[in-house]
Short mmCIF file of C-alpha atoms and ligand atoms in Angstrom, two decimals:
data_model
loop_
_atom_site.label_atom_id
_atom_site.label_comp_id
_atom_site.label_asym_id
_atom_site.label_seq_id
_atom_site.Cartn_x
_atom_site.Cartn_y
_atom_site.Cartn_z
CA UNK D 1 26.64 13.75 -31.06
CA UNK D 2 25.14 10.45 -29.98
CA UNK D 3 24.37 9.77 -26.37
CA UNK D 4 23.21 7.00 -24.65
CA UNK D 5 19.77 6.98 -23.45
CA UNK D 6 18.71 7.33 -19.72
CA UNK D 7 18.84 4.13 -17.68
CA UNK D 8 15.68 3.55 -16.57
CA UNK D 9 15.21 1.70 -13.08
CA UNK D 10 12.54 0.36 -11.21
CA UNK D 11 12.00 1.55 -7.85
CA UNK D 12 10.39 -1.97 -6.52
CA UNK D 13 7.56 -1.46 -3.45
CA UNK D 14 6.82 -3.67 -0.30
CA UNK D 15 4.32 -5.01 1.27
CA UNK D 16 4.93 -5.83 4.88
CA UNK D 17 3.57 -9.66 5.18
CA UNK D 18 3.15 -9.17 9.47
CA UNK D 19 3.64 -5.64 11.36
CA UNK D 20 4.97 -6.44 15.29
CA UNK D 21 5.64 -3.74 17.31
CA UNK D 22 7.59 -4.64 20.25
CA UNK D 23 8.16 -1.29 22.22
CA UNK D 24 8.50 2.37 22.11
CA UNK D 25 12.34 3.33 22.49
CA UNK D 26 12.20 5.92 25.92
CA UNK D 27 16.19 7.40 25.15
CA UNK D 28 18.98 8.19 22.46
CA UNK D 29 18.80 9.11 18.51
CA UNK D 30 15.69 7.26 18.26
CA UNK D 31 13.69 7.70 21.25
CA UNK D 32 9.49 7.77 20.82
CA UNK D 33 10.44 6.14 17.81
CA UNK D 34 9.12 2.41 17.92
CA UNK D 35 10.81 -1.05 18.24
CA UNK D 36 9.45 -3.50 15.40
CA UNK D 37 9.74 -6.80 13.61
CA UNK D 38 8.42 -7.07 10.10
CA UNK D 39 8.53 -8.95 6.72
CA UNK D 40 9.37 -7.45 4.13
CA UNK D 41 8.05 -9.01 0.62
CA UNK D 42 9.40 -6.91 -2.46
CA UNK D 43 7.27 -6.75 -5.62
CA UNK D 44 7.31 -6.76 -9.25
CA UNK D 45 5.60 -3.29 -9.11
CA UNK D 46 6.64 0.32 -8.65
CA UNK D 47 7.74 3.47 -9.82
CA UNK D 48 10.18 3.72 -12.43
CA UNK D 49 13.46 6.38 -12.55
CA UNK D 50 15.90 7.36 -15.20
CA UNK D 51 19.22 9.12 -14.62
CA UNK D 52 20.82 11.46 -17.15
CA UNK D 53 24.25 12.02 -15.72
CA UNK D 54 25.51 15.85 -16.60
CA UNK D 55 29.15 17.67 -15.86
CA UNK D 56 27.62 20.78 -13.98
CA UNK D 57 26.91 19.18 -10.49
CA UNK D 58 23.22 20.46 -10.34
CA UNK D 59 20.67 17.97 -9.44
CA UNK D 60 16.63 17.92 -10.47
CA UNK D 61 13.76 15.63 -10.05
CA UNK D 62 10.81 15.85 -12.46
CA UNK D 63 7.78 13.65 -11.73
CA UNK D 64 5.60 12.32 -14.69
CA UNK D 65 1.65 11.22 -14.73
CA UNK D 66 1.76 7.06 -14.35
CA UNK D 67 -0.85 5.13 -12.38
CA UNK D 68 -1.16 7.91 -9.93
CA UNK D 69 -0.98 11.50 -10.41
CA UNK D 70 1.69 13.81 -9.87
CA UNK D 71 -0.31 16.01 -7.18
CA UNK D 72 1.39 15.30 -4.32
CA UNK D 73 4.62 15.38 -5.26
CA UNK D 74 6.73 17.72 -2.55
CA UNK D 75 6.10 21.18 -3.48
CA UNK D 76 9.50 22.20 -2.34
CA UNK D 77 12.38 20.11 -4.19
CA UNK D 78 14.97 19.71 -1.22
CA UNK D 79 11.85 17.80 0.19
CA UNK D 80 11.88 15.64 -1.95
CA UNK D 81 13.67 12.41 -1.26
CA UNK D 82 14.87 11.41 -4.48
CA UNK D 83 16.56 14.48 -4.03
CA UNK D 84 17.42 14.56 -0.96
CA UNK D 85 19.31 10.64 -1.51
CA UNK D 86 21.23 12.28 -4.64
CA UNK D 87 22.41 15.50 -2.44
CA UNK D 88 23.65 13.15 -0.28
CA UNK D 89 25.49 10.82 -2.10
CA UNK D 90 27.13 13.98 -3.89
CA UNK D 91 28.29 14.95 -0.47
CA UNK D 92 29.75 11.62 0.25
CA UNK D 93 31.72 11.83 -3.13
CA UNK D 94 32.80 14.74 -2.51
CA UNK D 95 33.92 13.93 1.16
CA UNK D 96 36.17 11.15 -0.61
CA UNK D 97 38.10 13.64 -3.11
CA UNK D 98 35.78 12.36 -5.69
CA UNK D 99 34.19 14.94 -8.28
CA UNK D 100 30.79 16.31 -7.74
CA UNK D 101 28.29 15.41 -10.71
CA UNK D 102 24.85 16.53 -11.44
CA UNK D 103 21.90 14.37 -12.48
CA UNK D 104 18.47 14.95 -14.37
CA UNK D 105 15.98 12.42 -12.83
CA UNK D 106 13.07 11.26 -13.91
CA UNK D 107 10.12 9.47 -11.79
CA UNK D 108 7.42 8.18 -13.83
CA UNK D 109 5.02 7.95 -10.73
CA UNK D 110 3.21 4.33 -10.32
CA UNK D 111 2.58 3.39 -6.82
CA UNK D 112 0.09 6.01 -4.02
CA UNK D 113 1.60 8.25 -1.85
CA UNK D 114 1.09 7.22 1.98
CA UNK D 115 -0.11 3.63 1.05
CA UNK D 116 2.37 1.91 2.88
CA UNK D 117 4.16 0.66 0.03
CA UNK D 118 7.36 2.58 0.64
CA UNK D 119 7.52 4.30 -2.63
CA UNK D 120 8.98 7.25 -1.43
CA UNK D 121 11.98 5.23 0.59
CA UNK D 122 12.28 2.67 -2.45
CA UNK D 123 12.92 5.66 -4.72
CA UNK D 124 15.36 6.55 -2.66
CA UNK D 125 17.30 3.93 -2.17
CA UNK D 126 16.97 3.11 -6.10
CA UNK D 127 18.52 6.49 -6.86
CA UNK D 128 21.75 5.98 -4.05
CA UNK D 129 21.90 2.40 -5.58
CA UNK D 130 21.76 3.92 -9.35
CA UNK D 131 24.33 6.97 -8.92
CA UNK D 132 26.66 5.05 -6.72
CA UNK D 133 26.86 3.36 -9.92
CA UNK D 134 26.43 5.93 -12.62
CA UNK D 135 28.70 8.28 -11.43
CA UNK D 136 31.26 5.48 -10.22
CA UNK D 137 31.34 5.99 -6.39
CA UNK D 138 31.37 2.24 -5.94
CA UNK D 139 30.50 2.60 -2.22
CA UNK D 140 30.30 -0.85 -0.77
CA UNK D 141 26.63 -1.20 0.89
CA UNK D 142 27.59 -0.46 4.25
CA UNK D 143 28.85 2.92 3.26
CA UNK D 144 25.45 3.62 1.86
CA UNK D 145 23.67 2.43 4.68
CA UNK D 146 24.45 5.73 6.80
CA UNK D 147 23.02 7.51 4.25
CA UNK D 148 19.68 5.53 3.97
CA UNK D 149 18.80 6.08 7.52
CA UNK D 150 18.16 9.38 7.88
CA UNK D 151 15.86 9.34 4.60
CA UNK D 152 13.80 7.15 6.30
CA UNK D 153 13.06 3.72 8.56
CA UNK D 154 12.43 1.94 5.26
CA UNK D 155 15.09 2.98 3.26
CA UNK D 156 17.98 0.74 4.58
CA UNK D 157 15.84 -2.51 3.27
CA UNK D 158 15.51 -1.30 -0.34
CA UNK D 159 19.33 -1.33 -0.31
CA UNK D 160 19.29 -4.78 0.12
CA UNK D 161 17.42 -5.52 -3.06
CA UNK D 162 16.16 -8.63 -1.66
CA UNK D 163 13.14 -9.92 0.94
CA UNK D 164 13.73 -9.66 4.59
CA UNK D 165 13.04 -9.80 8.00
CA UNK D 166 13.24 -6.43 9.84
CA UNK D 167 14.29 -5.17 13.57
CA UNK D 168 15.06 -2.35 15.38
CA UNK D 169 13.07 0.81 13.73
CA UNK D 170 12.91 -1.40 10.91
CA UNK D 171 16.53 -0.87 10.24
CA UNK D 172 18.10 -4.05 10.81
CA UNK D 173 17.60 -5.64 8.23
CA UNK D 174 18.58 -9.43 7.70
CA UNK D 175 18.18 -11.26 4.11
CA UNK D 176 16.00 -14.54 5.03
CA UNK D 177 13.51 -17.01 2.62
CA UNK D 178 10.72 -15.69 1.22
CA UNK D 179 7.16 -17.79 2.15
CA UNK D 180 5.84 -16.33 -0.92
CA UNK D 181 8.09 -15.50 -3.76
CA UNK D 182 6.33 -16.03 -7.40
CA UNK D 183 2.96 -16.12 -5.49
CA UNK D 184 0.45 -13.30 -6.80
CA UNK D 185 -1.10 -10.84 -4.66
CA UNK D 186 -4.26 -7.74 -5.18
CA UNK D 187 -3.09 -4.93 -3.08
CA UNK D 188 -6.64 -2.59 -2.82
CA UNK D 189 -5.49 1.03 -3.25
CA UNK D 190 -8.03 2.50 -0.47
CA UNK D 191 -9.64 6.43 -1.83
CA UNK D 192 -7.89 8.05 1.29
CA UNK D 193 -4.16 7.81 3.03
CA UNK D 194 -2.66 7.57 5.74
CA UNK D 195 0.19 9.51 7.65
CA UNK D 196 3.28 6.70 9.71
CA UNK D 197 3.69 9.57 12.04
CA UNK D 198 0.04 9.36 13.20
CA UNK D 199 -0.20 5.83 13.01
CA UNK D 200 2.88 5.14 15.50
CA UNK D 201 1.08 7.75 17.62
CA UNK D 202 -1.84 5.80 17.98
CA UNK D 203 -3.22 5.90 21.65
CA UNK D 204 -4.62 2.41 21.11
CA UNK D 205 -1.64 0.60 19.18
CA UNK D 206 -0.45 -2.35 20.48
CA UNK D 207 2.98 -1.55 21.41
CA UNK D 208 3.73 -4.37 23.77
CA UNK D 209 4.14 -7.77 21.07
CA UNK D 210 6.54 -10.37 22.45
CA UNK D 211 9.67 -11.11 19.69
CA UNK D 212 10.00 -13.78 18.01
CA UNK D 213 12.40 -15.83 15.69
CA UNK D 214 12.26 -15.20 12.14
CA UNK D 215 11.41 -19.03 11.51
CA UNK D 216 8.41 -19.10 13.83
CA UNK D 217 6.60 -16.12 11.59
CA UNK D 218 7.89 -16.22 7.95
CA UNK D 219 6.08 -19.61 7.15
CA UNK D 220 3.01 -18.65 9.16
CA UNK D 221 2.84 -15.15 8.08
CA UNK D 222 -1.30 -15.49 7.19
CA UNK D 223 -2.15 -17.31 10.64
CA UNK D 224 0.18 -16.39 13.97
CA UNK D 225 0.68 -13.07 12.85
CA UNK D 226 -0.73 -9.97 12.56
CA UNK D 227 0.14 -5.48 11.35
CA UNK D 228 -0.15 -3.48 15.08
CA UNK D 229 -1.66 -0.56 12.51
CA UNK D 230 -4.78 -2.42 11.34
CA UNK D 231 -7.44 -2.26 13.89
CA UNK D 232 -6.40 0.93 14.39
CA UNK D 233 -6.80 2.15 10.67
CA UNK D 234 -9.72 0.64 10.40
CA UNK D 235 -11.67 1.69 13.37
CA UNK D 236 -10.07 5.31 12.33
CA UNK D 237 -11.02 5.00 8.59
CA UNK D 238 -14.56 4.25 6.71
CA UNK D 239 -12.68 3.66 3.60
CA UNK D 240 -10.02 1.47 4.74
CA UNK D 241 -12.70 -0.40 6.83
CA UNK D 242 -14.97 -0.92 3.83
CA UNK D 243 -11.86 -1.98 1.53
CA UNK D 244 -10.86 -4.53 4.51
CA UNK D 245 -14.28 -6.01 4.60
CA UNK D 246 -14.57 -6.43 0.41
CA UNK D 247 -11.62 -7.79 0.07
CA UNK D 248 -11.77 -10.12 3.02
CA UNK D 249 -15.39 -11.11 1.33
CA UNK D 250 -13.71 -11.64 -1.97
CA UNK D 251 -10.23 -13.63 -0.90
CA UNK D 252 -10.94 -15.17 2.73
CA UNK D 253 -8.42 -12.49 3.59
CA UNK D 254 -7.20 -9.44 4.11
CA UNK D 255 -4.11 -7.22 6.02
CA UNK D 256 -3.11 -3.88 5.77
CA UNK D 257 0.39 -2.84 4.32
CA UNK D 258 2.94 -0.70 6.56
CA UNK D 259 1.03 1.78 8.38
CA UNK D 260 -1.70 1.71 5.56
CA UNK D 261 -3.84 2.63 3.72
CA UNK D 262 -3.15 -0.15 1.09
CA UNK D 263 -4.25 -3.62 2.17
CA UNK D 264 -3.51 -7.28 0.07
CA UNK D 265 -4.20 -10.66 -0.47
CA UNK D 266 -2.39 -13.56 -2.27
CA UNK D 267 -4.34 -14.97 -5.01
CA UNK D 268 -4.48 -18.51 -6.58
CA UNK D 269 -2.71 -16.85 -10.37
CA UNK D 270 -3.10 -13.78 -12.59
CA UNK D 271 -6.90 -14.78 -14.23
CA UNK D 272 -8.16 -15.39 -10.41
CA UNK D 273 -6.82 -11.95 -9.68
CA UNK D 274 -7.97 -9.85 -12.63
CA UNK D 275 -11.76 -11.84 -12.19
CA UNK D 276 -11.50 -10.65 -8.52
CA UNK D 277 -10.00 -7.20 -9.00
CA UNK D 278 -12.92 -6.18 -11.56
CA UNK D 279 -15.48 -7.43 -8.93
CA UNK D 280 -14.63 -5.67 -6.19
CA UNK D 281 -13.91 -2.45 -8.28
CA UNK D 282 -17.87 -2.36 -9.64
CA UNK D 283 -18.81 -3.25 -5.91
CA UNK D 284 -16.92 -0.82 -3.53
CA UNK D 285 -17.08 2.68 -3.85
CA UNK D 286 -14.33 2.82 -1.48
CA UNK D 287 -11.75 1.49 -3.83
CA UNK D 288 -9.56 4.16 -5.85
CA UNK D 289 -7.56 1.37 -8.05
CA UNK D 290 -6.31 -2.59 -7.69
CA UNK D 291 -2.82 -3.34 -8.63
CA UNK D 292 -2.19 -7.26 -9.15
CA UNK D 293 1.57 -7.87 -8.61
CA UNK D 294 3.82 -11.03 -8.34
CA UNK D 295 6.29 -11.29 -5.55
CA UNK D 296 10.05 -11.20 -6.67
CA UNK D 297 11.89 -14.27 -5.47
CA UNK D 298 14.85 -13.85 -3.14
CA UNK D 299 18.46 -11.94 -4.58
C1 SUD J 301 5.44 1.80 8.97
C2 SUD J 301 6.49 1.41 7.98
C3 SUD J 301 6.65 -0.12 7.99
O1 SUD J 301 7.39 -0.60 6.92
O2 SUD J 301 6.21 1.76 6.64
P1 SUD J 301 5.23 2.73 5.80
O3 SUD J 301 3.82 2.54 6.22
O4 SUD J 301 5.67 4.14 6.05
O5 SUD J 301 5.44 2.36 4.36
C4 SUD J 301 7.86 2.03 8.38
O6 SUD J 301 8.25 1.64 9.68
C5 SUD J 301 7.90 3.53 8.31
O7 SUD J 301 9.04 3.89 7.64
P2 SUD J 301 9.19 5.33 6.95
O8 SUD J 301 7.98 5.63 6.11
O9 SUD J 301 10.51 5.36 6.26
O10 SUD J 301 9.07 6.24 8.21
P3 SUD J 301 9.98 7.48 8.70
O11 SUD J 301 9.85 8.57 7.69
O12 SUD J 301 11.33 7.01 9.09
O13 SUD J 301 9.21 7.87 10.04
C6 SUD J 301 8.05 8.66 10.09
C7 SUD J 301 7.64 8.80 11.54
O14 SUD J 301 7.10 7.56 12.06
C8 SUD J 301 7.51 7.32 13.40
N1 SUD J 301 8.26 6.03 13.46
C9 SUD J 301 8.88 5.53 12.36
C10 SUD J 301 9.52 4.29 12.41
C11 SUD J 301 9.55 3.60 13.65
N2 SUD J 301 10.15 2.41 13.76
N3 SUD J 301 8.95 4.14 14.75
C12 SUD J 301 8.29 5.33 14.68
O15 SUD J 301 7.73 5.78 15.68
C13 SUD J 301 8.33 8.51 13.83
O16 SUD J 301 7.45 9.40 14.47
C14 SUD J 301 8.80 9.11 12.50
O17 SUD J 301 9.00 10.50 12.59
N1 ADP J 302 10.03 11.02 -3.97
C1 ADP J 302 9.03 10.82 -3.13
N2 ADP J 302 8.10 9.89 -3.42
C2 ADP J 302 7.06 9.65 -2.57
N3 ADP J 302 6.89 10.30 -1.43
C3 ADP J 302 7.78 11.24 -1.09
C4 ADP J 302 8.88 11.53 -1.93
N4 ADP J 302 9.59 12.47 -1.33
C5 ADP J 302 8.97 12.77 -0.17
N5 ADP J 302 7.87 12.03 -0.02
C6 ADP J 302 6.95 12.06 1.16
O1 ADP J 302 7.14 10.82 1.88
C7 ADP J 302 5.94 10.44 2.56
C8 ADP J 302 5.75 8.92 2.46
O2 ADP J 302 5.46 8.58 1.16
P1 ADP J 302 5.43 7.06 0.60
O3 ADP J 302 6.76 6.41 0.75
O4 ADP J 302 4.88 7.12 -0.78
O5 ADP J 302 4.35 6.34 1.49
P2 ADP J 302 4.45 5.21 2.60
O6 ADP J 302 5.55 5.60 3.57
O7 ADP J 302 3.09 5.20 3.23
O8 ADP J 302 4.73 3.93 1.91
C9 ADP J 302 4.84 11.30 1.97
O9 ADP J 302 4.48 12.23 2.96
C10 ADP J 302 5.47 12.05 0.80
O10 ADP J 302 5.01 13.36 0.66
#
């Protein structure tokens, strides 16, 4: 019998050009979580996933060696939230009268756990955006939206499969111009991570940042701007300190991603990059890896 051969996808990550946080929410389904605005700039980087689609409705995740190891995958599967955004979506199928089908999933594992890259929630979202397909839900986006949230903060914007600006918890998401699409960027893979919990409980993060508009901060995202996480990782972390201070050595700038530990810089092209890259990995013993990525353009 001849069947077709997994679909492979790739799970795209982020970087988060600025990092505002605006307040911490004191009541309701989200309180002590934290009011934010953000950029979000996708990139041409990232884990891929395949999907074998089987009758019995069982569904399992197998992780495979890529750029990073597979050592800190979830030890328990129900953890894990390519699983977790497959269980899910089989729910909401089933919810509708639809049948339940089972999946075999693949991750070939690319981009560092707890670098603020949002590997984990891009996954995710790549895997409801893939079976909604694949096993011909055809929920429109807002249906899948409900089910994003409670995966994670990040996990709405992958949906959107486009850059964005970013409210609320970072859940409000709203499609708006790229300042950088096509531009290249080194992202400095620090040797250490971080945890978002312990970064949002950060006795010295500024929580207090006035809004703004989207158009005052998307064109001056490397001047009036700034992540609330930084000084705060950095005066925390040796590693992410000394991978701040190469980098900002090497480029004329730096900024952490997310709540860290990964930070970037655009570059001029690709040969600027790979010359800067191999510098700054023989000269800091701080780096683990560099990953040189282009930014994808706007849906
Ligand atoms: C900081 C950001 C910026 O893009 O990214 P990462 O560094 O994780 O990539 C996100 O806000 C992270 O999103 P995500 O990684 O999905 O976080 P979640 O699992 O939802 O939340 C982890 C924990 O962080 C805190 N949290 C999260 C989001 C938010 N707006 N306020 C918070 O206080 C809560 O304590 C929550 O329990
Ligand atoms: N499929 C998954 N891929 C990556 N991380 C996962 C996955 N499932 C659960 N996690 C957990 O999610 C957390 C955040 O991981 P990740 O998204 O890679 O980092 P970050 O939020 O810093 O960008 C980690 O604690 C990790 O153990």
């Amino acid at each position: 019998m001849i069947t077709d051969a997994p679909t492979q996808w790739l799970a795209p990550v982020k970087i988060n050009l600025f990092l505002h946080i605006n307040s911490k929410i004191p009541e309701g389904t989200f309180r002590g979580y934290h009011e934010l605005q953000t950029y979000f700039q996708r990139l041409d980087y990232g884990d891929y996933l395949t999907f074998e689609c089987i009758e019995e409705p069982t569904i399992s995740v197998q992780w495979l060696e890529g750029d990073e190891s597979v050592a800190l995958k979830p030890v328990q599967e129900r953890n894990d939230l390519i699983y977790r955004a497959a269980a899910l979506l089989q729910e909401a199928a089933s919810a509708r009268g639809l049948p339940r089908q089972g999946v075999r999933i693949t991750l070939t594992k690319n981009t560092p756990v707890g670098g603020g890259l949002g590997g984990g929630s891009s996954a995710a979202a790549t895997t409801l955006l893939a079976l909604n397909q694949l096993w011909e839900i055809s929920l429109p986006i807002a249906e899948l939206l409900p089910l994003a949230c409670p995966l994670g903060a990040d996990v709405p914007f992958f949906l959107y499969k486009t850059n964005a600006w970013a409210e609320g918890i970072g859940d409000r998401i709203t499609p708006y111009p790229s300042p950088v699409a096509g531009k290249w960027f080194l992202i400095v893979v620090p040797k250490t991570r971080t945890l978002t919990a312990q970064g949002f409980a950060h006795p010295k993060l500024i929580r207090n940042e006035a809004k703004v508009a989207p158009s005052d901060l998307a064109e001056h995202w490397n001047k009036s701007s700034y992540n609330a996480f930084e000084a705060c990782a950095i005066a925390e972390d040796p590693a992410i300190a000394a991978c701040d201070k190469a980098l900002r050595n090497a480029t004329g700038f730096s900024r952490l991603t997310g709540s860290g530990a990964c930070l970037f810089s655009p570059v001029e092209n690709h040969a600027t990059a790979q010359q800067v890259a191999d510098i700054l990995i023989r000269d800091t013993l701080q780096i683990q890896r560099i990953i040189i990525a282009r930014a994808l353009p706007d849906k």
